[in-house]
Coordinates of C-alpha atoms in Angstrom, one line a residue:
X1 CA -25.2 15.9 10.2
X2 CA -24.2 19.5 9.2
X3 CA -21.3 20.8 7.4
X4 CA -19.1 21.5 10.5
X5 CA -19.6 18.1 12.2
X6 CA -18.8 16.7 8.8
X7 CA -15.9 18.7 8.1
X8 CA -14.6 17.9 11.6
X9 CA -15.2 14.2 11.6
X10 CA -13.5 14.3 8.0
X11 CA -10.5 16.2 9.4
X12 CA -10.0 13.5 12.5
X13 CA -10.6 10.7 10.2
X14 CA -7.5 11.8 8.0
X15 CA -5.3 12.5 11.2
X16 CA -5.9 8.9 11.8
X17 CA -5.6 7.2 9.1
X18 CA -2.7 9.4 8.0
X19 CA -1.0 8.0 11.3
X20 CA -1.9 4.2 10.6
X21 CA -0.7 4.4 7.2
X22 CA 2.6 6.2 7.8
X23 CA 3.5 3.9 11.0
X24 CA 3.4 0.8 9.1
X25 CA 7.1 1.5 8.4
X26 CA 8.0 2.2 12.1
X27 CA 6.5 -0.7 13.2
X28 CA 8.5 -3.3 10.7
X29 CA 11.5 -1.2 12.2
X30 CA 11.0 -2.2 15.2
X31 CA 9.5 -5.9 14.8
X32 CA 12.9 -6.7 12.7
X33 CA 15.2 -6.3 16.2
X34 CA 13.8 -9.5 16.9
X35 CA 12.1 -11.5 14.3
X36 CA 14.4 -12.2 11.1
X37 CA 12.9 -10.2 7.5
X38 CA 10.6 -13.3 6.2
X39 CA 9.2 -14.0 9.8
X40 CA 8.2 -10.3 9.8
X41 CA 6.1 -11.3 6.4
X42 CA 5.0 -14.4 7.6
X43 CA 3.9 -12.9 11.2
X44 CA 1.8 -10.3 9.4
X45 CA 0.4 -11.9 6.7
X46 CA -0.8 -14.8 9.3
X47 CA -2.2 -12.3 12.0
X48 CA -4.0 -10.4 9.2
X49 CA -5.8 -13.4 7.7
X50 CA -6.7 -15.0 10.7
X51 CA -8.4 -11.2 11.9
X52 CA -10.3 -10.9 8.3
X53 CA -11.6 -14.8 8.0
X54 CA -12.9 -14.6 11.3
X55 CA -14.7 -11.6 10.4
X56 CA -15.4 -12.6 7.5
X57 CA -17.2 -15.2 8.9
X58 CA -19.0 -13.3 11.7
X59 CA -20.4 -10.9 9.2
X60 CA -22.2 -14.4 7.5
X61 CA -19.9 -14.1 4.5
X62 CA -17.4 -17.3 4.1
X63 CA -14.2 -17.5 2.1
X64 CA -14.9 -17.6 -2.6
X65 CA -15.4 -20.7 -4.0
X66 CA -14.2 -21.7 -7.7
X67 CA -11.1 -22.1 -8.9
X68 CA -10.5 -19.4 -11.4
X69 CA -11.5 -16.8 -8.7
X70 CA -8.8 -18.4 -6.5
X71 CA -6.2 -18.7 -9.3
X72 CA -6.8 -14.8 -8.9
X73 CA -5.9 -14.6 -5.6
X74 CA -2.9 -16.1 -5.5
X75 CA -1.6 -14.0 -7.9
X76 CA -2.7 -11.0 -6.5
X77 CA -1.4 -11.9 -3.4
X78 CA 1.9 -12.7 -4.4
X79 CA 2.4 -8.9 -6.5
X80 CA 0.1 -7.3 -3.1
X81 CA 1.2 -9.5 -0.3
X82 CA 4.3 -12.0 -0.1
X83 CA 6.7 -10.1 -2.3
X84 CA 5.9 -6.7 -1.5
X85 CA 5.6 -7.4 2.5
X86 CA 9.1 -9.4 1.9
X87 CA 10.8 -6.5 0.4
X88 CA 9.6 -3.5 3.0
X89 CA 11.4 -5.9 5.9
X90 CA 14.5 -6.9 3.5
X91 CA 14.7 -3.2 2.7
X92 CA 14.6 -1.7 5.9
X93 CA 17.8 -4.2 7.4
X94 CA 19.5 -0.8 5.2
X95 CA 16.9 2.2 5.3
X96 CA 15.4 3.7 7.6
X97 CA 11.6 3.6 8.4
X98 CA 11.2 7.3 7.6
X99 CA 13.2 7.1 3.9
X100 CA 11.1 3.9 3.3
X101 CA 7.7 5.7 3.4
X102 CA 9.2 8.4 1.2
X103 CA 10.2 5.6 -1.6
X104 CA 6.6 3.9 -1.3
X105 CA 4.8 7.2 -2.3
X106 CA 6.8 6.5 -5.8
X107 CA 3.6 3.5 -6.2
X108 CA 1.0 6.6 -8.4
X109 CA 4.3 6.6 -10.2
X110 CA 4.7 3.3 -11.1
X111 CA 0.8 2.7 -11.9
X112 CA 0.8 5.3 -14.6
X113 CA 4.2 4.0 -16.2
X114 CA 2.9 0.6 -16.3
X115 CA 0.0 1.8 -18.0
X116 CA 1.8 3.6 -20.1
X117 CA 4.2 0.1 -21.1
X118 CA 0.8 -1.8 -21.7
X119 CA -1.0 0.8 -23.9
X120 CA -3.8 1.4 -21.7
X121 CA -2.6 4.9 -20.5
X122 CA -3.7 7.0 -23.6
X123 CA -3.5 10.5 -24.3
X124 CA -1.0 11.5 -20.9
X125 CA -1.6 15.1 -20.4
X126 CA 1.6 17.4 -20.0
X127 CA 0.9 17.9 -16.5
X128 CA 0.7 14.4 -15.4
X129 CA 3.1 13.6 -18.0
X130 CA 5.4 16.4 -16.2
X131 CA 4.1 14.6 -12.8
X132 CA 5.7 11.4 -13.4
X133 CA 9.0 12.7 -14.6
X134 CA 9.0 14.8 -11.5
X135 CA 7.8 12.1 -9.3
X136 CA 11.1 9.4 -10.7
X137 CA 13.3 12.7 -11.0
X138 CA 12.4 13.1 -6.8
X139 CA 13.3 9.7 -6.3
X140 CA 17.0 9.8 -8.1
X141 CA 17.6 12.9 -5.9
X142 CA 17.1 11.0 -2.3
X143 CA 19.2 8.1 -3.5
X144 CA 21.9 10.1 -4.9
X145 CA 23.8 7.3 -7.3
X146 CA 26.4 9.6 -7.9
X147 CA 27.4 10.3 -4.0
X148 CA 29.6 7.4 -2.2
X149 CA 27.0 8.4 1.1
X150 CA 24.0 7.9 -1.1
X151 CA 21.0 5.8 -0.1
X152 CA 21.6 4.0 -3.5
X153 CA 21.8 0.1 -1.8
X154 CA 19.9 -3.2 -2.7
X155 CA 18.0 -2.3 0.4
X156 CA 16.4 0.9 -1.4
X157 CA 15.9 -0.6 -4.7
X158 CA 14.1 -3.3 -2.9
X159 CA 11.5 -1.2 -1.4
X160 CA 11.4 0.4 -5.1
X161 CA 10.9 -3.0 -6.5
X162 CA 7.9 -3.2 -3.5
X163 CA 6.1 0.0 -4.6
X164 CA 6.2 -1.2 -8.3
X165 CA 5.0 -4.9 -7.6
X166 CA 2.2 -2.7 -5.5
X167 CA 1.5 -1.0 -8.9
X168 CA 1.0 -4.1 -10.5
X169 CA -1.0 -5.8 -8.0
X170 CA -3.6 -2.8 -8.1
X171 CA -3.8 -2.9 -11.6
X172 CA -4.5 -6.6 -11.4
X173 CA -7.1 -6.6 -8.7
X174 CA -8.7 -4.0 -10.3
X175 CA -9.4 -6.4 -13.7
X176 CA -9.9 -9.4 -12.7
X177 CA -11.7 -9.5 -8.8
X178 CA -13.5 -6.5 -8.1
X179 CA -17.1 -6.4 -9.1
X180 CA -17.3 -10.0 -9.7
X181 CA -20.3 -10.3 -7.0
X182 CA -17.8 -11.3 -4.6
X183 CA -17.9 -9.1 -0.9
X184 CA -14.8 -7.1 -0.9
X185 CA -14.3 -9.0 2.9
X186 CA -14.0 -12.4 1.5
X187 CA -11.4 -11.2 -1.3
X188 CA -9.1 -9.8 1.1
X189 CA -9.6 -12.7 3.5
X190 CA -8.6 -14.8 0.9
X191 CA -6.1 -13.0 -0.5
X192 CA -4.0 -12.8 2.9
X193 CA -4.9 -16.8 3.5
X194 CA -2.9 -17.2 0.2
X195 CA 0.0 -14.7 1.0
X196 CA 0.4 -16.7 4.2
X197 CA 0.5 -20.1 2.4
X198 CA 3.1 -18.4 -0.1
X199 CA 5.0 -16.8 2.8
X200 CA 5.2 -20.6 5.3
X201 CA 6.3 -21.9 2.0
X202 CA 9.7 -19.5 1.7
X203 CA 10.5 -19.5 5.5
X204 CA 13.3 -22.3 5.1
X205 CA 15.1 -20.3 2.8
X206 CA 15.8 -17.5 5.2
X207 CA 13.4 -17.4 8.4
X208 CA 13.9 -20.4 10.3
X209 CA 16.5 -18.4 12.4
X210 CA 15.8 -19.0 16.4
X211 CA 14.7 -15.8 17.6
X212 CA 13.8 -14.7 20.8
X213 CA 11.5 -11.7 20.9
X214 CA 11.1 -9.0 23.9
X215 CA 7.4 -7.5 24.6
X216 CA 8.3 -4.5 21.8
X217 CA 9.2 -7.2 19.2
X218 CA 5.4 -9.3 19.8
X219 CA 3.8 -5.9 20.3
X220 CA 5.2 -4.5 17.0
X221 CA 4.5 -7.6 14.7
X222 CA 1.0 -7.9 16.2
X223 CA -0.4 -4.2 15.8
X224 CA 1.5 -4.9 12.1
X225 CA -0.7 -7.7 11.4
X226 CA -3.9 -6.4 12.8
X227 CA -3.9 -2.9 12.0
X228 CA -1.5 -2.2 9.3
X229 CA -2.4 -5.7 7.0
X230 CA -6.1 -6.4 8.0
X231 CA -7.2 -3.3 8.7
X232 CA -5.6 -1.0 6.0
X233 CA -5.6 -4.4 3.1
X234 CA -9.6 -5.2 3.5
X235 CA -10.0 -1.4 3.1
X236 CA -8.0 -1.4 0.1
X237 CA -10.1 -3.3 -1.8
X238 CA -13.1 -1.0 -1.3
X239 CA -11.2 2.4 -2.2
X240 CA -10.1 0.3 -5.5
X241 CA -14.3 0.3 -5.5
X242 CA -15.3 3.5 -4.0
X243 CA -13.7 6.3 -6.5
X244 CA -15.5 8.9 -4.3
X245 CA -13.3 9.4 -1.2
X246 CA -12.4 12.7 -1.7
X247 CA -9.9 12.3 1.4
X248 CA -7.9 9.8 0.5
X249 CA -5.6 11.9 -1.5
X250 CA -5.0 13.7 1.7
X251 CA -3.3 11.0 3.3
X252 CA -1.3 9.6 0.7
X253 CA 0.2 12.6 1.0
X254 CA 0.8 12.9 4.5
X255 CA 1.9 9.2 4.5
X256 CA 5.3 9.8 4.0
X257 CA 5.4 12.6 6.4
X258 CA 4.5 10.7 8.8
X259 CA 6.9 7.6 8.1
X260 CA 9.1 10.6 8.4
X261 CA 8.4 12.1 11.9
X262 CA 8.0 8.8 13.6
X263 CA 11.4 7.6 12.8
X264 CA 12.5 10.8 13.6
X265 CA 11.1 11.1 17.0
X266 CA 10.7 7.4 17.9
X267 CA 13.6 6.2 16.0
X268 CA 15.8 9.3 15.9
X269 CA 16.7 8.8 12.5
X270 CA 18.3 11.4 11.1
X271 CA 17.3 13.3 7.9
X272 CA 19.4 15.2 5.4
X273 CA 18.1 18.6 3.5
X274 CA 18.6 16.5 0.0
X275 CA 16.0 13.7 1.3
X276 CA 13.7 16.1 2.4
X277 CA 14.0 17.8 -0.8
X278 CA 13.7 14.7 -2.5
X279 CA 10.5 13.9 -1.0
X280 CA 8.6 17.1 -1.6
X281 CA 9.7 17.0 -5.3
X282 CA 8.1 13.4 -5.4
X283 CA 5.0 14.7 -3.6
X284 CA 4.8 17.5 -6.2
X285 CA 4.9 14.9 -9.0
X286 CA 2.5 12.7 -7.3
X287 CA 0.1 15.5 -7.0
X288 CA 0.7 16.5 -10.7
X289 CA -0.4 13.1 -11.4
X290 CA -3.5 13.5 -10.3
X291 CA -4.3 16.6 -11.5
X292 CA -7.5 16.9 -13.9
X293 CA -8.2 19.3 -16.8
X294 CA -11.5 20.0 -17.1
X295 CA -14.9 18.2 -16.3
X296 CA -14.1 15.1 -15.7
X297 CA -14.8 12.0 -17.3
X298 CA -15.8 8.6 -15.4
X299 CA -12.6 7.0 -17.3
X300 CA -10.6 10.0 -15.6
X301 CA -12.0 9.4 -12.3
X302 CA -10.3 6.1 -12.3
X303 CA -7.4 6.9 -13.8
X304 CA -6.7 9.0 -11.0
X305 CA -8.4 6.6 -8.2
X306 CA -7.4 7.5 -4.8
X307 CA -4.2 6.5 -2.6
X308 CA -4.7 3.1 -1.6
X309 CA -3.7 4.6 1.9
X310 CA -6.9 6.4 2.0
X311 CA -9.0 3.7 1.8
X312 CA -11.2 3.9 4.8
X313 CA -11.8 7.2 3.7
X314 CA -15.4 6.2 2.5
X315 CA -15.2 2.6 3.0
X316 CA -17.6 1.9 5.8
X317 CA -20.2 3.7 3.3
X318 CA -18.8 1.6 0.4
X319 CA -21.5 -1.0 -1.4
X320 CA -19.7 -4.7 -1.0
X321 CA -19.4 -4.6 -5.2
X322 CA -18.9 -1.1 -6.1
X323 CA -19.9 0.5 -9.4
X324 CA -16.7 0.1 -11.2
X325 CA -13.0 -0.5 -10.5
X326 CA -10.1 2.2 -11.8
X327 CA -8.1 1.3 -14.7
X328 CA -4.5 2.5 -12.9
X329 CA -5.0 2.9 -9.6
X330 CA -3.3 5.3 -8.6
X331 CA -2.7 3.9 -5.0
X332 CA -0.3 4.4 -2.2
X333 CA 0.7 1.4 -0.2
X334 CA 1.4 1.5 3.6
X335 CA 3.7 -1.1 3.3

């Protein structure tokens, strides 16, 4: 295939992504008018396991075996899966879909400060350094604490509190599943069998409200749970594996642009100059994150791992157990 070809197969491929990613948002929008905040979790965590076991098994792979792999699981799927899930549909009873993808491009934020609070994150340089105070300085201008009409609300700290457990989940996936000669389809399988357990477990406590759902409401949860959960969560586990996709970083930045536009247009949400502001000074700390100086070094490489929300970038080239999994992934989450 030649350059062009490349190039424009390349630029399609992050037009679409960038669109799956940054209508996860708009799509829990709309599946919440008629499905309560936990049956949202539920819906999509069952839909997406039940797509990725079955092709799991059609692909002659089956489900890990062992229990210290699956004691694994369950934890990463609580910090990846039930909690975060749980708080995108809390969080948007009170924000809108567009504001919501602005807040989850704060996860590169929170990967490096938690590497920074376990030690791991050594030798910061100024710019990323300058990065993540810009990034967290972008974030306290769009909820504006100090104005009564802020978007300071538990429904905003909650998706905060998503991004960060995102953080956390990629740092945890990254140690202690990948490249353990496990495929990366029967990890995410599993992982989403385990998020649904967790999530059929919580539903008495708030989702066993009668609900009766129009076609939008069943349309909405299901391309949720196939394309936004299977899809885009098998697909994180190989960019946590494939350091090479040079595109991803593409889309994580247009993610939140698009979360933007679509509740704009779709949604006619509206949007004030300060949270646009807001959101280009965390994009310009995000990007600052990633920054390198110099040639760099493998251990650089995955210290700034692509946006999780790029991971199809390279994925259908990705080897099943990749050569080596990032220390901080750096990773947006689509939600």
């Amino acid at each position: 295939m030649n350059s062009g070809a490349r190039s424009l197969r390349g630029g399609v491929r992050v037009a679409v992504l960038a669109l799956l990613w940054g209508s996860t948002f708009l799509w829990i929008e709309l599946a919440l008018r008629g499905l309560s905040p936990l049956q949202v979790t539920f819906v999509r965590c069952l839909v997406g396991a039940l797509v990725l076991t079955v092709t799991c098994y059609a692909s002659g792979r089956r489900l890990p075996r062992g229990r210290t792999v699956w004691r694994h699981i369950a934890v990463a799927a609580f910090f990846c899966n039930a909690l975060p899930f749980a708080l995108f549909s809390l969080g948007q009873q009170t924000v809108d879909s567009g504001l919501a993808g602005v807040l989850n491009a704060t996860t590169p934020l929170w990967s490096i400060a938690l590497g920074l609070a376990l030690g791991s994150e050594r030798g910061l340089r100024p710019a990323r350094l300058a990065g993540l105070l810009l990034g967290f300085a972008g974030t306290v201008l769009i909820l504006a604490p100090w104005q009564s009409a802020g978007a300071t609300s538990w429904g905003a700290l909650a998706i905060l509190g998503a991004a960060a457990s995102y953080a956390v989940a990629f740092t945890y996936m990254g140690r202690t599943l990948v490249r353990r000669g496990t495929p990366t389809i029967s990890l995410s399988a599993a992982q989403l069998v385990a998020a649904s357990g967790m999530t059929a477990v919580a539903l008495p406590v708030g989702g066993l409200e009668s609900v009766d759902p129009g076609p939008a409401v069943v349309v909405a949860a299901l391309v949720l749970g196939v394309f936004c959960t299977a899809i885009t969560f098998h697909l994180t586990y190989r960019i946590i594996n494939d350091e090479g996709a040079t595109n991803a970083a593409v889309v994580g930045y247009l993610l939140p642009v698009v979360s933007v536009l679509l509740g704009a247009i779709v949604l006619g949400e509206g949007l004030s100059v300060r949270v646009v502001l807001g959101m280009t000074v965390v994009l310009v700390g995000v990007g600052l994150t990633r920054r390198k100086a110099g040639a760099a070094t493998p251990e650089d490489t995955a210290a700034t791992a692509p946006e999780r929300t790029g991971a199809q970038g390279t994925a259908e080239h990705a080897p099943a157990d990749p050569p080596s999994a990032p220390r901080h992934p750096a990773l947006h989450n689509a939600g």
